[in-house]
PDB file of C-alpha atoms and ligand atoms in Angstrom:
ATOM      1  CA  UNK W   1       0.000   0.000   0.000  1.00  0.00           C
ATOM      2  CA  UNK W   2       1.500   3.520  -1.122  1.00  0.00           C
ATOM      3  CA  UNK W   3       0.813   6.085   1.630  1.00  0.00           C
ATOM      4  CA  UNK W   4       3.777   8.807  -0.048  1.00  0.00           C
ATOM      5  CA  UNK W   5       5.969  10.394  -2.549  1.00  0.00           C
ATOM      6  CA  UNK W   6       8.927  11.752  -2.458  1.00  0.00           C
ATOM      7  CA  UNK W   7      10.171  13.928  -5.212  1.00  0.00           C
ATOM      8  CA  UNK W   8      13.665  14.667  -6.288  1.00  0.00           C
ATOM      9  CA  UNK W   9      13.726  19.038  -6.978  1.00  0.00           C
ATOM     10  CA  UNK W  10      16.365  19.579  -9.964  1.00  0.00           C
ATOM     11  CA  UNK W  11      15.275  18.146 -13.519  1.00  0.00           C
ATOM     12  CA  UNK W  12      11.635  16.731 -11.443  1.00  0.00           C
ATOM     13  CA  UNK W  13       9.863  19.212 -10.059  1.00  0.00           C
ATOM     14  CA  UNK W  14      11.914  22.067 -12.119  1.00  0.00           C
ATOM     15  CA  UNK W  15      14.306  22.402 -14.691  1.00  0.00           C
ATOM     16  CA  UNK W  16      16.985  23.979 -13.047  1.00  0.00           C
ATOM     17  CA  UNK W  17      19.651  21.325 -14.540  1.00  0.00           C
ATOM     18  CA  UNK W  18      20.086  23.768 -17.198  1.00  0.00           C
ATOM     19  CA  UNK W  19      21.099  26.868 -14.869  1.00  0.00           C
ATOM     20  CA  UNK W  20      23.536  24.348 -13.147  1.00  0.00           C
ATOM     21  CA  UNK W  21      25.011  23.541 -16.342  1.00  0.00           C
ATOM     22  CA  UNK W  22      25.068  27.084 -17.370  1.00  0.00           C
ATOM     23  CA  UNK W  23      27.168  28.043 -14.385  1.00  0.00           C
ATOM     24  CA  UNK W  24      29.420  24.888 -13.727  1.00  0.00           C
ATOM     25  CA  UNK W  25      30.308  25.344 -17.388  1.00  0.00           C
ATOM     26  CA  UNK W  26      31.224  28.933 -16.981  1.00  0.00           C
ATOM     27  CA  UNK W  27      33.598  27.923 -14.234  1.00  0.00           C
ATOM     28  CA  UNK W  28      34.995  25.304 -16.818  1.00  0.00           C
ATOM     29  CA  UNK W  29      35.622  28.191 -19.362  1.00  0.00           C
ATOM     30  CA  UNK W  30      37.054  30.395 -16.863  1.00  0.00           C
ATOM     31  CA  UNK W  31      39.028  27.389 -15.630  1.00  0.00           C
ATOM     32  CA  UNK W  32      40.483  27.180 -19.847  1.00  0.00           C
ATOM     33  CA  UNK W  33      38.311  24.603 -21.039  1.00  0.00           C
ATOM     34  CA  UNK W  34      34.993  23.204 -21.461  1.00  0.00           C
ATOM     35  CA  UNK W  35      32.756  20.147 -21.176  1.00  0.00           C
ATOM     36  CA  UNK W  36      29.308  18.708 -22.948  1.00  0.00           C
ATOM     37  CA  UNK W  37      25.707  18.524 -22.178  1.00  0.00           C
ATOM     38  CA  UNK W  38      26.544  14.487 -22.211  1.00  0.00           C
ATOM     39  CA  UNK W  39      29.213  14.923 -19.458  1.00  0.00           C
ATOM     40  CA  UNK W  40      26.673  16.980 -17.325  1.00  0.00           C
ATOM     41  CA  UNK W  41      24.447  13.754 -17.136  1.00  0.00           C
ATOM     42  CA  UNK W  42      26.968  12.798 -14.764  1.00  0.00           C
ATOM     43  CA  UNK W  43      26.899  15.742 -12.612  1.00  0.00           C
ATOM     44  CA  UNK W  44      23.099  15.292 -11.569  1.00  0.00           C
ATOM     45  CA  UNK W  45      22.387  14.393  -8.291  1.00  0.00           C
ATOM     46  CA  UNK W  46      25.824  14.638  -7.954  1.00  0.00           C
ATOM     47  CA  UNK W  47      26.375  17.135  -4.365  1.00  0.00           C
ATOM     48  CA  UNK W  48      28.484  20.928  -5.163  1.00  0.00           C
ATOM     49  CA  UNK W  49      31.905  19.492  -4.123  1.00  0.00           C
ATOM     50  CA  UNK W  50      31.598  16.043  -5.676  1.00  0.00           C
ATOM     51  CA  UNK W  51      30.622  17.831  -9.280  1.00  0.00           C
ATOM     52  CA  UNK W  52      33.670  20.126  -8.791  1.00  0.00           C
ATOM     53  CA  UNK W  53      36.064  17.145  -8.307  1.00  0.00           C
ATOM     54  CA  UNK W  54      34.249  15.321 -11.509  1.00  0.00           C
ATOM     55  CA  UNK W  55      34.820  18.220 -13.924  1.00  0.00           C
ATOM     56  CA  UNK W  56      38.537  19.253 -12.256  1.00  0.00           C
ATOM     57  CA  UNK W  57      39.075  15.793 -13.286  1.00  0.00           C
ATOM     58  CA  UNK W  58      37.876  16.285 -17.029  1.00  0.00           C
ATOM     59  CA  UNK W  59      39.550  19.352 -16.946  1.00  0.00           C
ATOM     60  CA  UNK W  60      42.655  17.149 -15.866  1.00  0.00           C
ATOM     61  CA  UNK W  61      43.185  20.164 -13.106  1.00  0.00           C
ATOM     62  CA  UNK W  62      44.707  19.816  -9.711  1.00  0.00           C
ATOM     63  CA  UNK W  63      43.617  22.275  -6.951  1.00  0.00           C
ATOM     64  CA  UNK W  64      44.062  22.750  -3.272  1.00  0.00           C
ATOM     65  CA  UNK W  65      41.016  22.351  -1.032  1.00  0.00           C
ATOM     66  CA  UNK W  66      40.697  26.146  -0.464  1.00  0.00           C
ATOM     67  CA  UNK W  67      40.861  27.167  -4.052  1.00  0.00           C
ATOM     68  CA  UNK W  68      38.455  24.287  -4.613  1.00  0.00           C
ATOM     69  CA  UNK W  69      35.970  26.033  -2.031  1.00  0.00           C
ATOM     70  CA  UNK W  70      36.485  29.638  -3.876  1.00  0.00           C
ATOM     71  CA  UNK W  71      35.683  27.731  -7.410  1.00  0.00           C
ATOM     72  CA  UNK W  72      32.688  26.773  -6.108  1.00  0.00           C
ATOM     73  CA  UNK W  73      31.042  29.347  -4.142  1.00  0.00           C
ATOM     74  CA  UNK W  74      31.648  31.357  -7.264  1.00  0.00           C
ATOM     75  CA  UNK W  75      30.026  29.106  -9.102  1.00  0.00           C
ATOM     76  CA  UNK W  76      26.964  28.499  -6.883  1.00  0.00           C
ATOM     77  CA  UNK W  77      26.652  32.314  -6.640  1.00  0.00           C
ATOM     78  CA  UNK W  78      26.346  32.571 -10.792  1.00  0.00           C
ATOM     79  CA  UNK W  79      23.668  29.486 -10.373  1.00  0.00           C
ATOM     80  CA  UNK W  80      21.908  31.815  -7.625  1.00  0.00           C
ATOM     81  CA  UNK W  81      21.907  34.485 -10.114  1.00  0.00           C
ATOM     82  CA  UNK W  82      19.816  32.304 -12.511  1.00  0.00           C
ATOM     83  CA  UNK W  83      17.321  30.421  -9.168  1.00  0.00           C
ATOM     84  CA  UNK W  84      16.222  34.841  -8.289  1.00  0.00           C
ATOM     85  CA  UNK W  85      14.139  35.223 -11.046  1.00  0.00           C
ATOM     86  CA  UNK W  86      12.543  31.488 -10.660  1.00  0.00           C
ATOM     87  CA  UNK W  87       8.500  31.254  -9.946  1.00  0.00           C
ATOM     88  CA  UNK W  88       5.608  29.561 -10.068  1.00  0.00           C
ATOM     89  CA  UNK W  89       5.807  29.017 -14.081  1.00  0.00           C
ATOM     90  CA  UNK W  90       8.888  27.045 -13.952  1.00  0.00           C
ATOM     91  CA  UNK W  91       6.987  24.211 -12.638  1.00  0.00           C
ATOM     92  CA  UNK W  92       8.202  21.541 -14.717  1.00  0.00           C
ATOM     93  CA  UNK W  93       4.653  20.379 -17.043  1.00  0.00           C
ATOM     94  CA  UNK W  94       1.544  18.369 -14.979  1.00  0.00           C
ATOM     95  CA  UNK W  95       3.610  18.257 -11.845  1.00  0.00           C
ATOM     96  CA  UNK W  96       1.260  20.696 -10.705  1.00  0.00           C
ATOM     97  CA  UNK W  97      -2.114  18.697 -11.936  1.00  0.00           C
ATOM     98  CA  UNK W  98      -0.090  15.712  -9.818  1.00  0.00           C
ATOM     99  CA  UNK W  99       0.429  17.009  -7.024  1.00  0.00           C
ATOM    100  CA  UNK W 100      -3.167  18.136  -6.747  1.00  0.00           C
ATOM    101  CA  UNK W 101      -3.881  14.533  -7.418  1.00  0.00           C
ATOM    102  CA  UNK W 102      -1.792  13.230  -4.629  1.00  0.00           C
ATOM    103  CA  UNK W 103      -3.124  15.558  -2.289  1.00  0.00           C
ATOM    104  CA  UNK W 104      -6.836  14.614  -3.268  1.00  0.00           C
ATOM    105  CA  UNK W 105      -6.080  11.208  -2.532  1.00  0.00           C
ATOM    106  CA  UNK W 106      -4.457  11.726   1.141  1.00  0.00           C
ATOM    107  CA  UNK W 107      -1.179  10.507  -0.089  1.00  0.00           C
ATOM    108  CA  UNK W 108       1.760  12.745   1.035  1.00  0.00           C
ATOM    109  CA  UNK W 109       4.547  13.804  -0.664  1.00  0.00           C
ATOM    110  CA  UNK W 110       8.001  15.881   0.670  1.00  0.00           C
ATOM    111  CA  UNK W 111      11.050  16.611  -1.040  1.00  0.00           C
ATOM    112  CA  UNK W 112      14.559  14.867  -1.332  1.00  0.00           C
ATOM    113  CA  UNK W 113      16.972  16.879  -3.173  1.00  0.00           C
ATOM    114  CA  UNK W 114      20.611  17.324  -2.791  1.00  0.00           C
ATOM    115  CA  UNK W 115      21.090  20.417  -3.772  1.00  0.00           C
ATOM    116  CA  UNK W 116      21.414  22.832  -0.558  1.00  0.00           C
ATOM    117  CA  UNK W 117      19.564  25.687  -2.594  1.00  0.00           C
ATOM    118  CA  UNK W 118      16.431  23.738  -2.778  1.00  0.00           C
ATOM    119  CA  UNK W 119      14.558  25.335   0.403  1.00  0.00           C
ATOM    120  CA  UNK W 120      15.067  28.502  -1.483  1.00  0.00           C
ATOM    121  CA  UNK W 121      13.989  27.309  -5.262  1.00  0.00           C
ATOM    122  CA  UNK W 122      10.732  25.932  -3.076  1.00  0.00           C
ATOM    123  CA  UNK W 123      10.330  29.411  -1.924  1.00  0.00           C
ATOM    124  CA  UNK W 124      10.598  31.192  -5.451  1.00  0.00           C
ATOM    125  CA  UNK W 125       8.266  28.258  -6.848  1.00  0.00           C
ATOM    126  CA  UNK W 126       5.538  28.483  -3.969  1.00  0.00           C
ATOM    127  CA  UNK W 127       5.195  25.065  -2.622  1.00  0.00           C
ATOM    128  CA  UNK W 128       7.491  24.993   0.265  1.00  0.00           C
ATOM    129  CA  UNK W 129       4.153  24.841   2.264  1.00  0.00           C
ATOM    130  CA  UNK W 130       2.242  22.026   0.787  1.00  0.00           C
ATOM    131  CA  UNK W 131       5.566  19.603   1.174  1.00  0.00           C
ATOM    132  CA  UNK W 132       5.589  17.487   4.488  1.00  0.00           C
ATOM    133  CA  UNK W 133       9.342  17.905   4.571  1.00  0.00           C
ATOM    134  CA  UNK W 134      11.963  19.436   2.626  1.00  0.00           C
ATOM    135  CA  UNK W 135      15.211  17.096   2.988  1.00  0.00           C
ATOM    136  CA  UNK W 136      18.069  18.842   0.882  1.00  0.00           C
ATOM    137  CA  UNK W 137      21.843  19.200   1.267  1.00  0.00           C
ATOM    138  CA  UNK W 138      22.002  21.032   4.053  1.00  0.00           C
ATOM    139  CA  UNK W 139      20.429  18.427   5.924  1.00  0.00           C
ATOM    140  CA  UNK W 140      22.258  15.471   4.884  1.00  0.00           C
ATOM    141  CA  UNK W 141      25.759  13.974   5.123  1.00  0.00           C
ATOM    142  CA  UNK W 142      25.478  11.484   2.737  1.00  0.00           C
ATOM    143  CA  UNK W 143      25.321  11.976  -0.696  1.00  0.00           C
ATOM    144  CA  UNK W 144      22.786   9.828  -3.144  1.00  0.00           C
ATOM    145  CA  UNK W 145      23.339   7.062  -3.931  1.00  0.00           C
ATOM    146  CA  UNK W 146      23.150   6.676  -0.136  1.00  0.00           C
ATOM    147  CA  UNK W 147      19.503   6.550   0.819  1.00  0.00           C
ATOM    148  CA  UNK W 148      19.509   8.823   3.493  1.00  0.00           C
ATOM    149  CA  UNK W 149      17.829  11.981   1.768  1.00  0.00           C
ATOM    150  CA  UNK W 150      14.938   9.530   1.245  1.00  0.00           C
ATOM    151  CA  UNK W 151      15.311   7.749   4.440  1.00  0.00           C
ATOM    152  CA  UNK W 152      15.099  10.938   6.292  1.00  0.00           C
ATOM    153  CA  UNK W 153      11.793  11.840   4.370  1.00  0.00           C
ATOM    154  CA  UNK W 154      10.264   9.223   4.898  1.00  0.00           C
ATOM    155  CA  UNK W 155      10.600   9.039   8.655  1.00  0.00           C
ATOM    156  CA  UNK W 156       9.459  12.583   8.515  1.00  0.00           C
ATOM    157  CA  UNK W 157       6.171  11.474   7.022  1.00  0.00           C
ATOM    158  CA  UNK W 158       6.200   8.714   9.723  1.00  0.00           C
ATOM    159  CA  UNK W 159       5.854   6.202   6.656  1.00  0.00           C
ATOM    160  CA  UNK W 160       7.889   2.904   5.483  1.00  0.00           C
ATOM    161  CA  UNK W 161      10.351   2.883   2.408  1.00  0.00           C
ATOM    162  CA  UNK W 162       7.899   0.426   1.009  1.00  0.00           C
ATOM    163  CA  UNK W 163       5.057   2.184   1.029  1.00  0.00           C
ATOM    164  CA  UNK W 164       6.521   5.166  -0.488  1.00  0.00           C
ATOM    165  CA  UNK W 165       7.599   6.187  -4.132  1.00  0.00           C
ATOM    166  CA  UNK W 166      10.576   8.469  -4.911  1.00  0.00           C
ATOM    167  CA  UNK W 167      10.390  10.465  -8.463  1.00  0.00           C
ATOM    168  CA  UNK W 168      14.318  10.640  -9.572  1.00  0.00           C
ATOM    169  CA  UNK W 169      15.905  12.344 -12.595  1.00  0.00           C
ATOM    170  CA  UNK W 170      19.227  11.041 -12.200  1.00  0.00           C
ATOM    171  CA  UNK W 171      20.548   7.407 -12.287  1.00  0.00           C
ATOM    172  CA  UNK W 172      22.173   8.095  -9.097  1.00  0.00           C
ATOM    173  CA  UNK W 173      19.364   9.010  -6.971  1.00  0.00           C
ATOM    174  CA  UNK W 174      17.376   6.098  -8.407  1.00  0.00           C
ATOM    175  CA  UNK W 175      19.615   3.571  -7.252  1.00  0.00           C
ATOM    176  CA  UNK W 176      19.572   5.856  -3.487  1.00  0.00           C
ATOM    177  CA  UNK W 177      15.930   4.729  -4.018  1.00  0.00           C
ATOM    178  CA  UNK W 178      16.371   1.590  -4.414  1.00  0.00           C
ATOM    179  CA  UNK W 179      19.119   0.788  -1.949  1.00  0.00           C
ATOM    180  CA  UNK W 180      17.021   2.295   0.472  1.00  0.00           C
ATOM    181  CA  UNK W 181      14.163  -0.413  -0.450  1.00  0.00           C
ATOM    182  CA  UNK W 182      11.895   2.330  -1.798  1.00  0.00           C
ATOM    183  CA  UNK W 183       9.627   2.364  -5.594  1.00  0.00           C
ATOM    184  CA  UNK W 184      11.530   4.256  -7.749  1.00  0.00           C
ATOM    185  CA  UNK W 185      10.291   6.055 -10.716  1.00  0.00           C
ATOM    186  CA  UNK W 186      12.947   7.559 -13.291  1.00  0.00           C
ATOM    187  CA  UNK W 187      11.804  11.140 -14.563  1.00  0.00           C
ATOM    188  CA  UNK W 188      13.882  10.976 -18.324  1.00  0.00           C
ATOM    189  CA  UNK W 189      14.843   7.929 -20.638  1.00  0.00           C
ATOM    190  CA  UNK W 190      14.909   4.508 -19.787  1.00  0.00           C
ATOM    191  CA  UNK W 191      18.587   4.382 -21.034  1.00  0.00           C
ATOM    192  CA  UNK W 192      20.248   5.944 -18.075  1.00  0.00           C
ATOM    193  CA  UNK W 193      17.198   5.133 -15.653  1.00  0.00           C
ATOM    194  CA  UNK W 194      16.141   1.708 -16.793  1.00  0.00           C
ATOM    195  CA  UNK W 195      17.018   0.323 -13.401  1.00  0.00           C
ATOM    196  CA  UNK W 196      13.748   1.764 -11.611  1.00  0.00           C
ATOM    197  CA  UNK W 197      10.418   0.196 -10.951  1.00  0.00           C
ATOM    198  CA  UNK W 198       9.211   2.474 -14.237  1.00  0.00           C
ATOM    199  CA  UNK W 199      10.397   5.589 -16.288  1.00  0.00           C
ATOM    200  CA  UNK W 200       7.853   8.287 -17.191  1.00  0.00           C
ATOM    201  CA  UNK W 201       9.454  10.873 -19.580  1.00  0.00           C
ATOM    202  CA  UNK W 202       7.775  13.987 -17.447  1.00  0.00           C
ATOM    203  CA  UNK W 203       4.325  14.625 -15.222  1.00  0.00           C
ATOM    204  CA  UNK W 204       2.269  15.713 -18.342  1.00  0.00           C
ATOM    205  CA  UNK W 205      -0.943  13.818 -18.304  1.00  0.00           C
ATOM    206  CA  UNK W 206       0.121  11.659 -16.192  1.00  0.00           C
ATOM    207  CA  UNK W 207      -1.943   9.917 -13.235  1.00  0.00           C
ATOM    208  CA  UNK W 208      -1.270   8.011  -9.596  1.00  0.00           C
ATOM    209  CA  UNK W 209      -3.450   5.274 -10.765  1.00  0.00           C
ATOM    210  CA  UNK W 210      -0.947   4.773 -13.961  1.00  0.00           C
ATOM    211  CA  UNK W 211       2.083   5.095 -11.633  1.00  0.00           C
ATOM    212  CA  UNK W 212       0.720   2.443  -9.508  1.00  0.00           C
ATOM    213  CA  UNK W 213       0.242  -0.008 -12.041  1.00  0.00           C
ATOM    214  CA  UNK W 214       3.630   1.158 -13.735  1.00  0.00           C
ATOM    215  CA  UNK W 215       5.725   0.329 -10.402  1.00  0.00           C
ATOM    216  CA  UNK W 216       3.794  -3.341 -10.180  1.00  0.00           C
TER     217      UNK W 216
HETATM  218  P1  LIG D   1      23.730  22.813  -4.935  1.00  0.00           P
HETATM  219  P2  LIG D   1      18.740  17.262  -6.971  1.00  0.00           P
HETATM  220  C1  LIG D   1      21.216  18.269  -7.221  1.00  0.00           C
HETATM  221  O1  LIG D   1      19.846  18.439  -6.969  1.00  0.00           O
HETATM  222  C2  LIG D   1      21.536  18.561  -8.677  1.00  0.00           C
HETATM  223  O2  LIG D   1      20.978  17.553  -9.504  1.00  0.00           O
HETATM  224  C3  LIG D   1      23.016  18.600  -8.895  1.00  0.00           C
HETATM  225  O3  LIG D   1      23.301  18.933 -10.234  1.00  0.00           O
HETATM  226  C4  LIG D   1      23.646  19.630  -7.951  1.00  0.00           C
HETATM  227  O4  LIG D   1      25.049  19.664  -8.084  1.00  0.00           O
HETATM  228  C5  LIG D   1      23.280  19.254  -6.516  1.00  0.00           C
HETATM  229  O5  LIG D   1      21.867  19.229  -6.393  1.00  0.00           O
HETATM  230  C6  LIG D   1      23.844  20.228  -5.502  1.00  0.00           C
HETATM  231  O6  LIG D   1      23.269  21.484  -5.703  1.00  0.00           O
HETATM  232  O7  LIG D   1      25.017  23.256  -5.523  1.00  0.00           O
HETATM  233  O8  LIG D   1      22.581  23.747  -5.209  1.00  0.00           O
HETATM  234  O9  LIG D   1      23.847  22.455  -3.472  1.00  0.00           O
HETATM  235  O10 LIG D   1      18.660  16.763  -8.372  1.00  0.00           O
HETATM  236  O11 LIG D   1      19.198  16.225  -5.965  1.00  0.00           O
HETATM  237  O12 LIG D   1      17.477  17.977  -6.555  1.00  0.00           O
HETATM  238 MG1  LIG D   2      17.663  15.682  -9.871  1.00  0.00          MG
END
């Protein structure tokens, strides 16, 4: 019996994937060279630090720790440049219409993101209230695919991992699902997300009733 959901923020509930790439490769260029869209597949999920140590690595750059800590505050100011003009309309398609759903149905749903900017993309977005819990970065101390973003929603919603189903963009944070024992729906293409109970390619149209079946 499913009694919750718990949504992943960046490339579920928004598309803010894109500003991250937008700034991480702008540190890349600054840094003398540059990296693909198909490389930032790998960054999502992926916490601040842990991303600046993959694309260092592409960039075949050595830092020291402090330098690595200036890098990256710079960047996540440039991404915080892109999150202030966020709002309600950047709701990715029929997560809205789902949500409604869920709540219709007395099924609860928080957040589990890792990105320590999500309480404030919530805020710009509106639905920091309607979410039992927001679990983000700043809350954790281990990074997906750990399970304990999920782990720590779920308790919040006083529910079991196997009665609740987390919504997941990136391969890594399915397989946090899944260690954790939870349903696990990938949000993108079966490729990179095949491992999870079902893929959906976005909210649109999209009802509990099919997800249920989907996850069976
Ligand atoms: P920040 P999610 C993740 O959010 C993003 O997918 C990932 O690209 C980002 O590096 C990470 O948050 C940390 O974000 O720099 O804002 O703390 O997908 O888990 O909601
Ligand atoms: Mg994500």
């Amino acid at each position: 019996m499913i009694k919750a959901c718990i949504f992943d923020l960046d490339g579920v509930i928004v598309d803010t994937a894109k500003y991250h790439f937008i700034a991480w490769r702008k540190l890349a260029n600054e840094l003398g060279f540059d990296f693909t869209e198909k490389e930032n597949e790998k960054l999502k999920g992926v916490s601040r630090m842990g991303s600046l140590n993959l694309i260092l690595e592409w960039g075949g750059i050595k830092m020291e720790e402090d330098k690595k800590v200036e890098w990256a505050t710079k960047k996540n100011e440039w991404y915080k440049e892109h999150i202030l003009d966020m709002g309600e309309e950047e709701i990715l398609p029929g997560v809205r219409q789902f949500l409604n759903e869920l709540k219709a149905k007395n099924i609860q749903y928080a957040l589990g993101s890792a990105s320590k900017n999500a309480a404030a993309v919530m805020n710009k977005i509106g639905l920091t209230e309607e979410f039992v819990t927001i679990i983000d970065g700043t809350k954790t101390t281990k990074g997906k695919p750990d399970p304990q973003v999920f782990q720590m929603g779920a308790e919040a919603m006083g529910v079991q991992a196997e009665e609740c189903i987390v919504f997941e963009d990136a391969a890594k944070g399915v397989q946090a699902a899944l260690n954790g024992n939870f349903y696990a729906v990938g949000v993108g293409s079966p490729e990179s997300l095949g491992a999870a109970h079902m893929v959906i390619s976005g909210f649109e149209g999209l009802t509990f009733d099919q997800v249920l079946q989907g996850i069976q």
